[in-house]
């Protein structure tokens, strides 16, 4: 196991959160745009990219295969309801709550990353 594997995991998680923030912000910005269909981030694509970057290998035939069907990272929303009179399906309240939840997730990741750097710095200094 590499010493910096956990840093890469947190980095990829922060990248996912940043992408999710961008897409949610676009949905909020287009809440009044006629016929705009909300988008969402597919965790499957981000997961597939992380798995391929990790270069998993099967050492036993009983292991679960790392290959999955590919999904686009950003896809049109599958929500069928129209919330606006103009054909728009963006629910501003849901998008705002998703944005707040994502901000908490990102903040938690950044605190965890900061803690890892503090531990590494403590080790480098020899515990002083």
Short mmCIF file of C-alpha atoms in Angstrom, two decimals:
data_model
loop_
_atom_site.label_atom_id
_atom_site.label_comp_id
_atom_site.label_asym_id
_atom_site.label_seq_id
_atom_site.Cartn_x
_atom_site.Cartn_y
_atom_site.Cartn_z
CA UNK A 1 0.00 0.00 0.00
CA UNK A 2 1.29 3.40 -0.96
CA UNK A 3 1.56 6.08 1.73
CA UNK A 4 -0.32 8.56 -0.46
CA UNK A 5 -3.23 6.34 -1.60
CA UNK A 6 -5.61 7.99 0.85
CA UNK A 7 -4.63 11.42 -0.51
CA UNK A 8 -5.59 10.30 -4.01
CA UNK A 9 -8.93 8.95 -2.79
CA UNK A 10 -9.76 12.23 -1.09
CA UNK A 11 -8.62 14.15 -4.18
CA UNK A 12 -10.91 12.13 -6.45
CA UNK A 13 -13.79 12.58 -4.01
CA UNK A 14 -13.20 16.33 -4.01
CA UNK A 15 -13.15 16.32 -7.83
CA UNK A 16 -16.51 14.52 -7.83
CA UNK A 17 -17.92 17.02 -5.36
CA UNK A 18 -16.65 19.97 -7.43
CA UNK A 19 -18.27 18.53 -10.58
CA UNK A 20 -21.51 17.99 -8.70
CA UNK A 21 -21.37 21.58 -7.44
CA UNK A 22 -20.86 22.88 -10.99
CA UNK A 23 -23.79 20.91 -12.41
CA UNK A 24 -26.11 21.86 -9.54
CA UNK A 25 -25.13 25.52 -9.96
CA UNK A 26 -25.96 25.30 -13.66
CA UNK A 27 -29.36 23.87 -12.79
CA UNK A 28 -30.01 26.72 -10.36
CA UNK A 29 -28.84 29.33 -12.87
CA UNK A 30 -31.22 27.90 -15.50
CA UNK A 31 -34.21 27.50 -13.18
CA UNK A 32 -36.18 30.06 -15.21
CA UNK A 33 -34.93 29.04 -18.66
CA UNK A 34 -37.79 27.75 -20.82
CA UNK A 35 -37.64 24.02 -21.60
CA UNK A 36 -34.38 23.55 -19.67
CA UNK A 37 -34.02 20.01 -18.34
CA UNK A 38 -32.04 19.61 -15.15
CA UNK A 39 -28.81 17.62 -15.15
CA UNK A 40 -27.21 15.44 -12.56
CA UNK A 41 -23.81 13.87 -11.98
CA UNK A 42 -23.64 10.12 -12.42
CA UNK A 43 -21.59 8.55 -9.67
CA UNK A 44 -21.07 5.51 -11.91
CA UNK A 45 -18.80 7.33 -14.37
CA UNK A 46 -16.73 8.89 -11.62
CA UNK A 47 -16.44 5.48 -9.98
CA UNK A 48 -15.40 3.84 -13.26
CA UNK A 49 -12.68 6.44 -13.76
CA UNK A 50 -11.40 5.88 -10.22
CA UNK A 51 -11.37 2.11 -10.69
CA UNK A 52 -9.46 2.36 -13.95
CA UNK A 53 -6.97 4.76 -12.37
CA UNK A 54 -6.45 2.36 -9.47
CA UNK A 55 -5.59 -0.47 -11.91
CA UNK A 56 -7.40 -3.16 -9.98
CA UNK A 57 -6.55 -6.73 -10.74
CA UNK A 58 -8.29 -9.97 -9.96
CA UNK A 59 -6.08 -12.42 -8.06
CA UNK A 60 -8.86 -14.90 -7.38
CA UNK A 61 -11.72 -16.04 -9.65
CA UNK A 62 -14.18 -15.28 -6.83
CA UNK A 63 -13.34 -11.56 -6.92
CA UNK A 64 -15.92 -9.18 -8.30
CA UNK A 65 -14.99 -7.86 -11.72
CA UNK A 66 -13.87 -4.24 -11.84
CA UNK A 67 -15.43 -3.76 -15.29
CA UNK A 68 -18.82 -2.05 -15.34
CA UNK A 69 -21.04 -0.54 -17.98
CA UNK A 70 -19.98 3.00 -18.81
CA UNK A 71 -22.36 5.84 -17.94
CA UNK A 72 -21.91 9.48 -18.92
CA UNK A 73 -20.71 11.59 -15.99
CA UNK A 74 -23.25 14.33 -16.59
CA UNK A 75 -26.62 13.15 -17.84
CA UNK A 76 -30.01 14.67 -18.39
CA UNK A 77 -32.18 14.30 -15.38
CA UNK A 78 -34.64 11.45 -15.34
CA UNK A 79 -37.18 13.52 -13.43
CA UNK A 80 -40.44 13.50 -15.34
CA UNK A 81 -42.28 16.27 -13.50
CA UNK A 82 -42.38 19.80 -14.82
CA UNK A 83 -42.15 22.36 -12.07
CA UNK A 84 -42.33 25.46 -14.25
CA UNK A 85 -45.09 26.60 -16.55
CA UNK A 86 -42.47 26.94 -19.29
CA UNK A 87 -41.47 23.25 -19.54
CA UNK A 88 -38.60 23.53 -17.06
CA UNK A 89 -38.17 20.63 -14.60
CA UNK A 90 -35.72 22.21 -12.14
CA UNK A 91 -36.99 22.22 -8.55
CA UNK A 92 -35.10 25.13 -7.01
CA UNK A 93 -35.69 23.93 -3.44
CA UNK A 94 -34.28 20.48 -4.17
CA UNK A 95 -31.31 21.94 -6.03
CA UNK A 96 -30.54 24.30 -3.15
CA UNK A 97 -30.70 21.45 -0.63
CA UNK A 98 -28.45 19.33 -2.88
CA UNK A 99 -26.02 22.23 -3.08
CA UNK A 100 -25.97 22.60 0.72
CA UNK A 101 -25.44 18.86 1.23
CA UNK A 102 -22.64 18.86 -1.31
CA UNK A 103 -20.98 21.82 0.42
CA UNK A 104 -21.02 19.92 3.73
CA UNK A 105 -19.54 16.87 1.97
CA UNK A 106 -16.77 18.97 0.37
CA UNK A 107 -16.03 20.71 3.66
CA UNK A 108 -15.72 17.36 5.41
CA UNK A 109 -13.34 16.12 2.72
CA UNK A 110 -11.18 19.23 2.98
CA UNK A 111 -10.99 18.87 6.78
CA UNK A 112 -9.99 15.23 6.36
CA UNK A 113 -7.31 16.18 3.84
CA UNK A 114 -6.01 18.88 6.17
CA UNK A 115 -5.86 16.34 8.99
CA UNK A 116 -3.85 13.95 6.82
CA UNK A 117 -1.37 16.71 5.97
CA UNK A 118 -1.09 17.61 9.65
CA UNK A 119 -0.34 13.98 10.52
CA UNK A 120 2.27 13.80 7.77
CA UNK A 121 3.84 17.04 8.95
CA UNK A 122 3.93 15.69 12.51
CA UNK A 123 5.72 12.55 11.31
CA UNK A 124 8.25 14.59 9.32
CA UNK A 125 8.99 16.75 12.35
CA UNK A 126 9.49 13.64 14.47
CA UNK A 127 6.47 14.18 16.71
CA UNK A 128 7.63 17.58 17.98
#
